[in-house]
Backbone as ProteinMPNN parsed JSONL, in Angstrom:
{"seq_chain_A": "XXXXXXXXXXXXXXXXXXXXXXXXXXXXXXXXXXXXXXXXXXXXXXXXXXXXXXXXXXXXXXXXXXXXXXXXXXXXXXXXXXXXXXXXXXXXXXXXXXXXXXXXXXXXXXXXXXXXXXXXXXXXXXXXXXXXXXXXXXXXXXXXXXXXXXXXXXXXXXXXXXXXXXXXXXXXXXXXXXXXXXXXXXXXXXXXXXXXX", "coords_chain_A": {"N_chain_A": [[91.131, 113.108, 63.027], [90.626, 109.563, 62.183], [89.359, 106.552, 64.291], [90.899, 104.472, 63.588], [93.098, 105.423, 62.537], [93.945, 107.08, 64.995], [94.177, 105.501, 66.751], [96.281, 103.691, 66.01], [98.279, 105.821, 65.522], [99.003, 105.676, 68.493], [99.969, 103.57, 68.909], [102.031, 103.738, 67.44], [103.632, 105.564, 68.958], [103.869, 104.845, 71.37], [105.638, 103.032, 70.768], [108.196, 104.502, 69.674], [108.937, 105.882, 71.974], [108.886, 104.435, 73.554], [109.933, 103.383, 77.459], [112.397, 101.653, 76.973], [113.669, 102.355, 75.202], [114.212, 105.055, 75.481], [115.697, 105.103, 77.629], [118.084, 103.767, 76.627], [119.142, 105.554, 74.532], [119.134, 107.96, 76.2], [121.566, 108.46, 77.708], [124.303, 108.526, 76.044], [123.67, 111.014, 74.915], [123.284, 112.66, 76.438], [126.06, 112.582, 77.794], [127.381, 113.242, 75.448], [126.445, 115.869, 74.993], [127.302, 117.026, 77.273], [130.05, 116.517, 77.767], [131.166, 115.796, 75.399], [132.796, 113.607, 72.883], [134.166, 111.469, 74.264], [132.633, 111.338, 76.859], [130.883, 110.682, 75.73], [131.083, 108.08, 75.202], [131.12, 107.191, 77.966], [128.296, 107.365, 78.029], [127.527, 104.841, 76.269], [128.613, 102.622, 78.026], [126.304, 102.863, 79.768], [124.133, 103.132, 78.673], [124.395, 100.637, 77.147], [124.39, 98.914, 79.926], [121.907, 99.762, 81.437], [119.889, 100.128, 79.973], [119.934, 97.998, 77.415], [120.644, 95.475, 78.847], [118.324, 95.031, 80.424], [116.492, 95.274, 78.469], [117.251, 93.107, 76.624], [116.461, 91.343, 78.484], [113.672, 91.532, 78.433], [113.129, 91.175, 75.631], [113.289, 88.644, 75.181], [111.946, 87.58, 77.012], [109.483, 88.245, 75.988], [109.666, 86.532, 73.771], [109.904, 83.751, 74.885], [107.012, 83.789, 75.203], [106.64, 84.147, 77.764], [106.042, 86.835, 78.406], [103.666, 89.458, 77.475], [104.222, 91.608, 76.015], [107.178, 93.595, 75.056], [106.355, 95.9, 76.509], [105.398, 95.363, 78.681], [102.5, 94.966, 79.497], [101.009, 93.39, 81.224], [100.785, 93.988, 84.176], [101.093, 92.029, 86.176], [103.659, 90.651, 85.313], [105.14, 92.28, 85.348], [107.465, 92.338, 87.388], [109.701, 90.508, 87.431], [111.31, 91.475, 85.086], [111.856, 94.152, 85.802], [113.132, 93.895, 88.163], [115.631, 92.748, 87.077], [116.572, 95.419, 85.962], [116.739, 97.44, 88.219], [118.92, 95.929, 88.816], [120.999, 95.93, 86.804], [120.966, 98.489, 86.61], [121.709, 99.587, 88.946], [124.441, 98.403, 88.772], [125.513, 99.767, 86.417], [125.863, 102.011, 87.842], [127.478, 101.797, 89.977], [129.948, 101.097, 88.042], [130.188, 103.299, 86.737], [130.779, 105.481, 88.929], [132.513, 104.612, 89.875], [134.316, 104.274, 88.422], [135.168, 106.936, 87.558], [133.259, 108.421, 85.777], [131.614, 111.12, 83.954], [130.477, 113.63, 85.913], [127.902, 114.094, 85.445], [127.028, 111.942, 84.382], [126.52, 110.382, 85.954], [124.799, 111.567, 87.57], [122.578, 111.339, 86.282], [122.049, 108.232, 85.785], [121.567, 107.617, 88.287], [119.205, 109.364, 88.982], [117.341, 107.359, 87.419], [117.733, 105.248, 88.862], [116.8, 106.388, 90.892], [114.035, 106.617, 89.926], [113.177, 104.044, 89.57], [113.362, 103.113, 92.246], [110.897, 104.118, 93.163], [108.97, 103.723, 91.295], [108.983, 100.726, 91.225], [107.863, 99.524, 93.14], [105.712, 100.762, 93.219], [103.872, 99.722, 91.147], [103.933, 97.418, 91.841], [101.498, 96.782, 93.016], [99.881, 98.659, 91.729], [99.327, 99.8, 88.418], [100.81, 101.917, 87.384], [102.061, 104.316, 84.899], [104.852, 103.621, 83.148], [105.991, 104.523, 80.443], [105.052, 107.083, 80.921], [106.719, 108.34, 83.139], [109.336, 107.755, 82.712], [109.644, 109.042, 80.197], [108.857, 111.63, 81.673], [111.168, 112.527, 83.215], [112.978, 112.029, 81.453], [113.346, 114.391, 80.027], [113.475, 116.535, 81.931], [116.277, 115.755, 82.764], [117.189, 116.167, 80.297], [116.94, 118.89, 79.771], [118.809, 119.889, 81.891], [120.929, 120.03, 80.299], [120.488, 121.204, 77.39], [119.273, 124.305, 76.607], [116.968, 125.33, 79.124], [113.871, 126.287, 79.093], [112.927, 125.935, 76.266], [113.543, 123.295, 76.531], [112.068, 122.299, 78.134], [109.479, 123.217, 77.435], [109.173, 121.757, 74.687], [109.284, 119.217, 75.485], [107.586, 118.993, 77.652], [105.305, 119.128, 75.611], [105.537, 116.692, 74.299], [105.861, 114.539, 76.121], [103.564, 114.936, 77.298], [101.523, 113.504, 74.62], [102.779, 111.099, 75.244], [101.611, 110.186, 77.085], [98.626, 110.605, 76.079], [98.931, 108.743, 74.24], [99.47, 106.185, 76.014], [96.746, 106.105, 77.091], [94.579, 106.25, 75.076], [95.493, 103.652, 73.922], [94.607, 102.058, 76.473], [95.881, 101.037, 77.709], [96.602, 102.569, 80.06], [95.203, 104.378, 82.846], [94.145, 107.593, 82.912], [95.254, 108.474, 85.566], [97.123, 106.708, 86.281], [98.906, 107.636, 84.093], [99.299, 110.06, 84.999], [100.33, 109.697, 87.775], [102.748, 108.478, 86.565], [104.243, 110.413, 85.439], [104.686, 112.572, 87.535], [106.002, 110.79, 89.228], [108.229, 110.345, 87.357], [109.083, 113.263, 87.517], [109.977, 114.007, 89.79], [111.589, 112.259, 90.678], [113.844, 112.809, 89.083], [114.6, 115.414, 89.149], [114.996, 116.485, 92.377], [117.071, 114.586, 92.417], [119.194, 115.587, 90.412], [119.256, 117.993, 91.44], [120.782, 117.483, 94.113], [123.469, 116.558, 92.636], [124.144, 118.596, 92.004], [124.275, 119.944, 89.621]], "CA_chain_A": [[91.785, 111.813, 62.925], [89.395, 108.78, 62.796], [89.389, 105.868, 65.629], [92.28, 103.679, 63.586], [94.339, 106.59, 62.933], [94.378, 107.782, 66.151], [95.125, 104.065, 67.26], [97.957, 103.187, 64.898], [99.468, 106.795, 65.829], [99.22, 106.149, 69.414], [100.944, 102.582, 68.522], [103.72, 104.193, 66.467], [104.111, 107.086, 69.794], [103.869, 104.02, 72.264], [107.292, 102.543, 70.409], [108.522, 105.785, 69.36], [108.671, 106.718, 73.499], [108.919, 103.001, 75.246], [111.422, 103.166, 77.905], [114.194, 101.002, 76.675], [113.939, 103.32, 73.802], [114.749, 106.622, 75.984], [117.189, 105.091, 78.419], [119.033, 103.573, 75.721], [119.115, 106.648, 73.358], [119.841, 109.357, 76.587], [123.344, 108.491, 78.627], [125.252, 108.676, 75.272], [123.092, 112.348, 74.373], [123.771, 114.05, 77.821], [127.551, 112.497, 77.268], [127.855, 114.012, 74.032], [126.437, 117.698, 75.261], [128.021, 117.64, 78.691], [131.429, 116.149, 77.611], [131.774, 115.446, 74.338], [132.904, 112.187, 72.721], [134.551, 110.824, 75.469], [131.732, 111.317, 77.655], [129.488, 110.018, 74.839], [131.432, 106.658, 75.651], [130.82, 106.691, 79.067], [126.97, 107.007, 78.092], [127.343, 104.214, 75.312], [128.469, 101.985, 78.815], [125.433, 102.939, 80.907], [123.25, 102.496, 77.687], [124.19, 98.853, 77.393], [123.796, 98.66, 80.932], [120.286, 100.474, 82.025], [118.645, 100.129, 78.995], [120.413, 96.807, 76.579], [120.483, 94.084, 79.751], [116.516, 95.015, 80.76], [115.682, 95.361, 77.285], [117.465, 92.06, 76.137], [115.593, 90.367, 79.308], [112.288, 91.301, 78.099], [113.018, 90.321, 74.477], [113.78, 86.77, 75.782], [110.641, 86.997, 77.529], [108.726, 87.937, 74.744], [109.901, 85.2, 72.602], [108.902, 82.658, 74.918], [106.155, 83.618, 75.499], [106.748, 84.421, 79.382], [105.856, 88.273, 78.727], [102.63, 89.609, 76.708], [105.123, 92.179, 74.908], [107.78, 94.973, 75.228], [105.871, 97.383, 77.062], [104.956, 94.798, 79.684], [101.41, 95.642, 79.471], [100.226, 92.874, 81.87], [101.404, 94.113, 85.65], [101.777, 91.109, 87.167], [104.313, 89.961, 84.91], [106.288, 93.084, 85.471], [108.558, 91.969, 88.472], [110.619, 90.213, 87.107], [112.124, 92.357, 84.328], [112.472, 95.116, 87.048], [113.899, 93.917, 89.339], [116.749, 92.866, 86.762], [116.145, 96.485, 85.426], [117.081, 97.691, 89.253], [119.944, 95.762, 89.137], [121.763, 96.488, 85.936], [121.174, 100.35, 86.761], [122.651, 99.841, 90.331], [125.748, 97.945, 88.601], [126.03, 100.877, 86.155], [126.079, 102.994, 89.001], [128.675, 101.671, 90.558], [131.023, 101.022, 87.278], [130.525, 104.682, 86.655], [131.012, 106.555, 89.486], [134.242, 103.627, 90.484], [135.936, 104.464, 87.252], [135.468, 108.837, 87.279], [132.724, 109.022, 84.669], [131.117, 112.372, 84.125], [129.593, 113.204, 86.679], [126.05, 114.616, 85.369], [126.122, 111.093, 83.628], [126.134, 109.763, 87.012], [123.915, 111.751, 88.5], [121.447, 110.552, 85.586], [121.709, 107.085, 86.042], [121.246, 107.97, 89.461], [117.787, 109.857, 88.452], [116.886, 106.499, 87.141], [117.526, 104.647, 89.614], [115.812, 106.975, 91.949], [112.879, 106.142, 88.876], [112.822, 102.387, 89.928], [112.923, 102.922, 93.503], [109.64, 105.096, 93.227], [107.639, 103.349, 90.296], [108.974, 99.599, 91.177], [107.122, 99.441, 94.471], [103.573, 101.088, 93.052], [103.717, 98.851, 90.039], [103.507, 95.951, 92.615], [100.048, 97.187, 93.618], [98.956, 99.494, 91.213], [99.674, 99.824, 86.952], [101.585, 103.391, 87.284], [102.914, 104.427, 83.77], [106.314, 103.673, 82.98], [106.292, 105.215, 79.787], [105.138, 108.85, 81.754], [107.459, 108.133, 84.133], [110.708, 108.195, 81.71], [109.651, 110.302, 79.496], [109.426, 113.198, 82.145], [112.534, 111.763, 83.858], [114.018, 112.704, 80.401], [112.888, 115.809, 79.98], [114.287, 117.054, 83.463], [117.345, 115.656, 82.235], [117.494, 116.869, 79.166], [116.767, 120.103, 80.527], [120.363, 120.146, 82.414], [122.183, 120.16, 79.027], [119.777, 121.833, 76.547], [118.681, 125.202, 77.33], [116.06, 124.889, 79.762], [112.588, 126.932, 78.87], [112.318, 125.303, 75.326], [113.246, 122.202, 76.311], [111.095, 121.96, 78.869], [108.293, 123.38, 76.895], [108.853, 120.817, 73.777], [109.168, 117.917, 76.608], [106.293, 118.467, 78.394], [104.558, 118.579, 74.842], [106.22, 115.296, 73.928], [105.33, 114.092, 77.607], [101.913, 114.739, 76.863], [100.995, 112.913, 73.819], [102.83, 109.992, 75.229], [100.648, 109.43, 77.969], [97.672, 110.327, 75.338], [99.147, 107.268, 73.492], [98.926, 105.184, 76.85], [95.237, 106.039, 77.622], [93.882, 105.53, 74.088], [95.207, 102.492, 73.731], [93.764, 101.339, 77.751], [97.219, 100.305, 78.682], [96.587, 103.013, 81.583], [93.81, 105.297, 82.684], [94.274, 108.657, 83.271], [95.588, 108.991, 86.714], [98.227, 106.431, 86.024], [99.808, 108.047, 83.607], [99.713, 111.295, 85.457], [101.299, 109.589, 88.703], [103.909, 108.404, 86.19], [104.626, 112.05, 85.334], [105.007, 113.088, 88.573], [107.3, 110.14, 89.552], [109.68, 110.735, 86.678], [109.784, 114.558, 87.425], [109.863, 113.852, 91.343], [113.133, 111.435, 91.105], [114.871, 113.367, 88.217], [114.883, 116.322, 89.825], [115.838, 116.42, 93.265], [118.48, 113.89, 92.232], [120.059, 116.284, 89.763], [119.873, 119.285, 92.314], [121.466, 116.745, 94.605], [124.267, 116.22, 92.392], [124.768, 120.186, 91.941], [124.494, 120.001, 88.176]], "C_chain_A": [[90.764, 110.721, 63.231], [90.021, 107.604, 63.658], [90.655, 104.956, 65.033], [92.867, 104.52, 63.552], [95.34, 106.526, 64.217], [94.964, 106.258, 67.08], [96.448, 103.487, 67.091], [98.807, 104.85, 65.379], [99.461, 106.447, 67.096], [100.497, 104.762, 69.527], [102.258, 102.891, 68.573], [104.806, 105.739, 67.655], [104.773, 105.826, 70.678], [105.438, 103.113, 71.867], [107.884, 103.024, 70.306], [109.57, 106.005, 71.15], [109.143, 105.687, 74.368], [110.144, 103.664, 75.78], [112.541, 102.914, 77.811], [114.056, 102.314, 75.665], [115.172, 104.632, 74.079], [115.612, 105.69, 77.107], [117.958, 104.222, 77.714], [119.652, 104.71, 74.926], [120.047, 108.105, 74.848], [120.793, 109.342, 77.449], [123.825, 109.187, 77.209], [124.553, 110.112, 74.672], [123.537, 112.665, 75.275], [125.005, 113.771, 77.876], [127.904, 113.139, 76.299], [127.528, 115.493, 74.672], [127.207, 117.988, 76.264], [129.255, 117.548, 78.588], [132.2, 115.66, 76.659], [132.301, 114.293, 73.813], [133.59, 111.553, 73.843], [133.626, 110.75, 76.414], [130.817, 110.511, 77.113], [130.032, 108.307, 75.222], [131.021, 106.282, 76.379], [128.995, 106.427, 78.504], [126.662, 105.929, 77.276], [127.27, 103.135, 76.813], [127.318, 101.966, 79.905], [124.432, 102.721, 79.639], [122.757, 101.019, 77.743], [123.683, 98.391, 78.752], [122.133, 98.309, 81.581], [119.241, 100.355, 81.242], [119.047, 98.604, 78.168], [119.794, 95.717, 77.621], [118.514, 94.196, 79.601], [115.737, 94.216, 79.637], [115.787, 93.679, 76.524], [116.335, 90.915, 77.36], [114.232, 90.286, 78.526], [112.256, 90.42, 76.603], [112.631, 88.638, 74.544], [112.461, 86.685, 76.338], [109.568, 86.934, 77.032], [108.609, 86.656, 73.527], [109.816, 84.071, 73.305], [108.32, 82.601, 75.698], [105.431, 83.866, 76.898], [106.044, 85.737, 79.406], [104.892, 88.724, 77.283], [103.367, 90.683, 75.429], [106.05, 93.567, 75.449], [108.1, 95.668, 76.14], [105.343, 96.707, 78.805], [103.664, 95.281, 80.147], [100.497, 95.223, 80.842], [101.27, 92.984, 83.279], [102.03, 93.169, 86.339], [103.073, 90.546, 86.848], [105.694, 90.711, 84.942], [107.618, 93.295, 86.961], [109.449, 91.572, 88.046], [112.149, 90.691, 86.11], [112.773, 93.809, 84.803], [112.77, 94.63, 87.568], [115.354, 93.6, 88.487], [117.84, 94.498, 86.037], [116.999, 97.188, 86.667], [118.703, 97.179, 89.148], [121.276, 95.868, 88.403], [121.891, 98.199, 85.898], [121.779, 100.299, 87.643], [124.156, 99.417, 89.442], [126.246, 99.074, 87.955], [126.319, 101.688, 86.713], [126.836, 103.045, 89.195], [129.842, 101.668, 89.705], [130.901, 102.387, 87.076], [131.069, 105.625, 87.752], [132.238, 106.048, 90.167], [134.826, 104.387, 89.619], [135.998, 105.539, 86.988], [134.472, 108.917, 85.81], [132.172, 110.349, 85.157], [130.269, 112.566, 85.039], [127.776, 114.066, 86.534], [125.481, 113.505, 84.63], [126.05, 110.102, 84.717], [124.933, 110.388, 87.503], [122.892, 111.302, 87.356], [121.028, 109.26, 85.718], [121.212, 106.82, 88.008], [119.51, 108.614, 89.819], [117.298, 108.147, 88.158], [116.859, 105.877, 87.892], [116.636, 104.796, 91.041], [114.51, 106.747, 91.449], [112.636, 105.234, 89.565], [112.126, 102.712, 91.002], [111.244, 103.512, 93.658], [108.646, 104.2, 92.494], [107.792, 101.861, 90.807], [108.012, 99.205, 92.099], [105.575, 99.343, 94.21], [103.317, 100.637, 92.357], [103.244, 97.553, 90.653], [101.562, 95.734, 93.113], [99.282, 98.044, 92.355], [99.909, 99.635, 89.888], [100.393, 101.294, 86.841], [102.513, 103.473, 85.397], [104.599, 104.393, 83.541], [106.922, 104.387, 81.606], [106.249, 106.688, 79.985], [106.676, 108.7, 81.975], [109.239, 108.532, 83.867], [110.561, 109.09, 80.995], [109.439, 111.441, 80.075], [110.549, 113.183, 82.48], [113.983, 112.287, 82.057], [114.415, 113.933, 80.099], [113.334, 116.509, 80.68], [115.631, 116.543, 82.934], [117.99, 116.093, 81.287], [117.824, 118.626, 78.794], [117.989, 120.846, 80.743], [121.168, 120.441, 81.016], [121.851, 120.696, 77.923], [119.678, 123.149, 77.08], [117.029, 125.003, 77.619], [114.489, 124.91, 79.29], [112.518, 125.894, 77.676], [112.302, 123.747, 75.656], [112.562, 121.299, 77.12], [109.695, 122.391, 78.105], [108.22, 122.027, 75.781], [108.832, 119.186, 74.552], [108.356, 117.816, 76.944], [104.755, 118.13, 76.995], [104.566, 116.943, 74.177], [105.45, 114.295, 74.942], [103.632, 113.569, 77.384], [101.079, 113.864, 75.782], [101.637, 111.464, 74.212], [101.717, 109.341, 75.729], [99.528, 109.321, 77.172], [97.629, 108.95, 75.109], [98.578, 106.161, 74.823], [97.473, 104.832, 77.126], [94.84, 105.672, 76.135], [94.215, 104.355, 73.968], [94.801, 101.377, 74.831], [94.648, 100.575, 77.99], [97.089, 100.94, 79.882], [95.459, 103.914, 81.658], [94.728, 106.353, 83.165], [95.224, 109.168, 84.616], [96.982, 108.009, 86.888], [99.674, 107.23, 85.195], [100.726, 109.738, 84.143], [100.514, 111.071, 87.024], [103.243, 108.914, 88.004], [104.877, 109.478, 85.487], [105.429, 112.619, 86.566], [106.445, 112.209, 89.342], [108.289, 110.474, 88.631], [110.302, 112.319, 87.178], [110.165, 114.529, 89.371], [111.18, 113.136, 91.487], [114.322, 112.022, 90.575], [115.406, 114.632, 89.093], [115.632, 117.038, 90.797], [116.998, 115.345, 93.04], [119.819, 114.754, 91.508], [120.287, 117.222, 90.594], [120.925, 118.44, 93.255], [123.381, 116.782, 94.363], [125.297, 117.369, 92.24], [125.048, 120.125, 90.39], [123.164, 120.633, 87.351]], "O_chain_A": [[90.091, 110.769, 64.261], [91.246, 107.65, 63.768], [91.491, 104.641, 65.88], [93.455, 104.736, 64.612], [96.507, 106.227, 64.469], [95.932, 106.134, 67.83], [97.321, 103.007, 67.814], [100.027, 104.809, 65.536], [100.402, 107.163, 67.439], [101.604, 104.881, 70.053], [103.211, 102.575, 69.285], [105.811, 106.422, 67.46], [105.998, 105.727, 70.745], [106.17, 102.654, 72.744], [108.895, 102.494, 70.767], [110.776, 106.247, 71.204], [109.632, 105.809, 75.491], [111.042, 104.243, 75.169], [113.529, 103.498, 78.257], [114.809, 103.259, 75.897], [116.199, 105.023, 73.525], [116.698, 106.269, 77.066], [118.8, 103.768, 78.489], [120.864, 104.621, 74.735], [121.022, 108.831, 74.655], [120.906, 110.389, 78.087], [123.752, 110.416, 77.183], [125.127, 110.349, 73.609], [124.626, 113.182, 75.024], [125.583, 114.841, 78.065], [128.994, 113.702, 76.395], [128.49, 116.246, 74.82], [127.811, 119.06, 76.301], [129.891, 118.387, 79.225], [133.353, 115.234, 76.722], [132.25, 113.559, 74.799], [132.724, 110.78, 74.253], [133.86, 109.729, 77.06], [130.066, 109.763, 77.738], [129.189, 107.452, 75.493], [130.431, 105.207, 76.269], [128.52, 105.298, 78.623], [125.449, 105.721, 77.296], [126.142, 102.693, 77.032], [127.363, 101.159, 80.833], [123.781, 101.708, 79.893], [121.726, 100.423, 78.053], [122.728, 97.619, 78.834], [121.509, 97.317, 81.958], [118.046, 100.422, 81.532], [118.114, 97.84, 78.417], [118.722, 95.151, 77.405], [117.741, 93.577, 78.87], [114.951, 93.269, 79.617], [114.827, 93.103, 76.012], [115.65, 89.958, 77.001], [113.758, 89.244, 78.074], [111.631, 89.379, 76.398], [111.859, 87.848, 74.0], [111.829, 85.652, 76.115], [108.711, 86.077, 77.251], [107.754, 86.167, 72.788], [109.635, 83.092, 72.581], [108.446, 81.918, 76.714], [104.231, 83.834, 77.172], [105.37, 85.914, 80.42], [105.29, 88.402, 76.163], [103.126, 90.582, 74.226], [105.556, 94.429, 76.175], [109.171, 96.051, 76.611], [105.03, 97.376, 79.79], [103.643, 95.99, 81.153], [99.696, 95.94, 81.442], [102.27, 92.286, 83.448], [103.1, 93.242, 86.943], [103.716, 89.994, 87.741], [106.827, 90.277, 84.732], [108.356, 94.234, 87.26], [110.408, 92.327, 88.203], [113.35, 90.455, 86.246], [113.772, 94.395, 84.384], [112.953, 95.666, 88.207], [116.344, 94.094, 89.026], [119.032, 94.655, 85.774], [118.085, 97.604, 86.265], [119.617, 97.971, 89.378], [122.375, 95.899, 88.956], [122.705, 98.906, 85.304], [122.771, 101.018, 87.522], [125.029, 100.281, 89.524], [127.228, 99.618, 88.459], [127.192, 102.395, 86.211], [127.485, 104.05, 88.903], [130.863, 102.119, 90.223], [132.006, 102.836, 87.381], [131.815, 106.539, 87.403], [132.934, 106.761, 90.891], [135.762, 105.13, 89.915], [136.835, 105.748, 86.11], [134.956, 109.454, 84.814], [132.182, 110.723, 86.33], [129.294, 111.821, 85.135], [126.909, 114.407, 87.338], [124.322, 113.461, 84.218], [125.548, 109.005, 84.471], [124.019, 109.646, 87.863], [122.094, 110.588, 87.964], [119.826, 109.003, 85.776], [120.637, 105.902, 88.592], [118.829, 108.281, 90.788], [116.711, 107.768, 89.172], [115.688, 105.528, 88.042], [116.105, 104.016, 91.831], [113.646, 106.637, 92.32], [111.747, 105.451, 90.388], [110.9, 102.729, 91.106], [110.561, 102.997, 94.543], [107.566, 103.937, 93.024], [106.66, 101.396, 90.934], [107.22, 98.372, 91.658], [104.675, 98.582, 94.564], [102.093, 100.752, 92.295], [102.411, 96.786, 90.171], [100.813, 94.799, 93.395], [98.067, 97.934, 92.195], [101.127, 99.61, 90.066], [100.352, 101.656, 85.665], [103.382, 102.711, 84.974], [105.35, 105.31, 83.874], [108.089, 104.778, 81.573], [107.052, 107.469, 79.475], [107.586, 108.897, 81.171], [110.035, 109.232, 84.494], [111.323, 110.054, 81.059], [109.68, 112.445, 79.405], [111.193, 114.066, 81.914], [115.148, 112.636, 81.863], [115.54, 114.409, 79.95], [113.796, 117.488, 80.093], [116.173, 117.572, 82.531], [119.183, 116.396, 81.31], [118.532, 119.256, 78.008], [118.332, 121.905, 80.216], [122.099, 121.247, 81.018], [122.806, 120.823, 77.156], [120.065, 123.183, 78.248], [116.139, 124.685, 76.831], [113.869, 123.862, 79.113], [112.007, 124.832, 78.034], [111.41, 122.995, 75.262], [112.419, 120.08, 77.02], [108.756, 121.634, 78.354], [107.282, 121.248, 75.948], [108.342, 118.188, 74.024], [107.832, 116.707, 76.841], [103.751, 117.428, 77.118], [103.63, 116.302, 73.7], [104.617, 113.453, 74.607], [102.939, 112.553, 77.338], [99.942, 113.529, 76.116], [101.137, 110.525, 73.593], [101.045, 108.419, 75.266], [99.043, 108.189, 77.185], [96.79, 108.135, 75.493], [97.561, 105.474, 74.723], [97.024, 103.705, 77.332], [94.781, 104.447, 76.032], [93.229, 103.626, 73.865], [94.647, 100.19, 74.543], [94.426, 99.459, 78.458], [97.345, 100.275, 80.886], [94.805, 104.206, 80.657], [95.819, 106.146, 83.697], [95.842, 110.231, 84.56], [97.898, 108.461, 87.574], [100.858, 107.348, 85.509], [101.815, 110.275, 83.938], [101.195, 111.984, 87.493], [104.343, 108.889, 88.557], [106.033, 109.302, 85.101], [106.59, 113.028, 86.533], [107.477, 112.688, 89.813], [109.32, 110.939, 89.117], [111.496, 112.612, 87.242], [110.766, 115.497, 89.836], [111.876, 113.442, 92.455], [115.443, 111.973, 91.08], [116.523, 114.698, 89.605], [116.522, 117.859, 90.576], [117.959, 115.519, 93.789], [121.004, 114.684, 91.836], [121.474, 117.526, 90.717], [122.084, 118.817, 93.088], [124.268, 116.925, 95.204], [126.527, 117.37, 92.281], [126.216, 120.294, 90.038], [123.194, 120.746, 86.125]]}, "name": "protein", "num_of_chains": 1, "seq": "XXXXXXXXXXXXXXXXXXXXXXXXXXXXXXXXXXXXXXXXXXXXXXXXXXXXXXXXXXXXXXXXXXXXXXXXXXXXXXXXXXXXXXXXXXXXXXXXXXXXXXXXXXXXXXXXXXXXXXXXXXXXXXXXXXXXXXXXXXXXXXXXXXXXXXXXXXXXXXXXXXXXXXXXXXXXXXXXXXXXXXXXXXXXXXXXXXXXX"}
């Protein structure tokens, strides 16, 4: 693959993979396997939530001009969209687990929020991957409702070429993306054993 190639694919992985992407896209998937359309509802409401509000913030901040793009590439600028990020996942929290949603689509948004608490902090100080970070965080999730072995094997391959994507394009070096690995699989995890699911 020569040097644009491999640029423009890591591009097309790097949108493919963003965050809003995967916590928009996986409440209403682990609703649909764990509980079927009715469940898939509940994940359509933690969608809009955890992933729509954030995602609509940044848009807005992209368009004027407040935020370099998307992916929030430039650290410092990333407070602000987390912390509203934090607080539309806590609200989902609470409208889900008030009103009897499923509860493995609680304990997910619950995984996520255990995400924040972990990456929001080291982001303040240090560029930690947020695209790792979810995309193992998925994977461990995905895990629960897939059968496990493959879909932990095609995850961690997935996993892997994201972060590629991050380091070629010098959004993160190496050790970022691999502490944002470890945080996604570090919050998902014990949160789901937690939940007994």
């Amino acid at each position: 693959m020569t040097p644009d190639r491999a640029t423009a694919a890591a591009r097309w992985i790097t949108g493919l993979f963003a965050p809003q992407v995967l916590v928009i896209a996986l409440p209403p998937v682990v609703g649909l396997l764990a509980g079927g359309p009715p469940a898939a509802a509940w994940g359509l409401v933690a969608s809009a939530l955890c992933g729509g509000v954030p995602a609509g913030v940044i848009y807005a901040g992209v368009r004027s001009g407040r935020l370099d793009s998307h992916h929030l590439v430039d650290r410092a600028r990333r407070t602000g969209p987390l912390l509203v990020a934090v607080a539309a996942v806590l609200a989902a929290l609470v409208l889900l687990a008030g009103l009897g949603a499923p509860r493995l689509l609680v304990a997910t948004v619950t995984a996520m929020l255990a995400a924040l608490a972990v990456t929001v902090p080291i982001t303040l100080r240090w560029k930690i991957s947020f695209h790792a970070a979810v995309s193992a965080g998925t994977v461990v999730v995905l895990a629960h409702v897939l059968p496990a072995v493959p879909t932990l094997v095609a995850g961690a391959a997935v996993t892997a070429v994201v972060c590629w994507a991050r380091v070629r394009l010098a959004h993160h070096t190496p050790a970022q993306v691999a502490a944002g690995v470890l945080a996604g699989v570090g919050s998902a995890w014990p949160t789901l054993s937690a939940f007994g699911v």
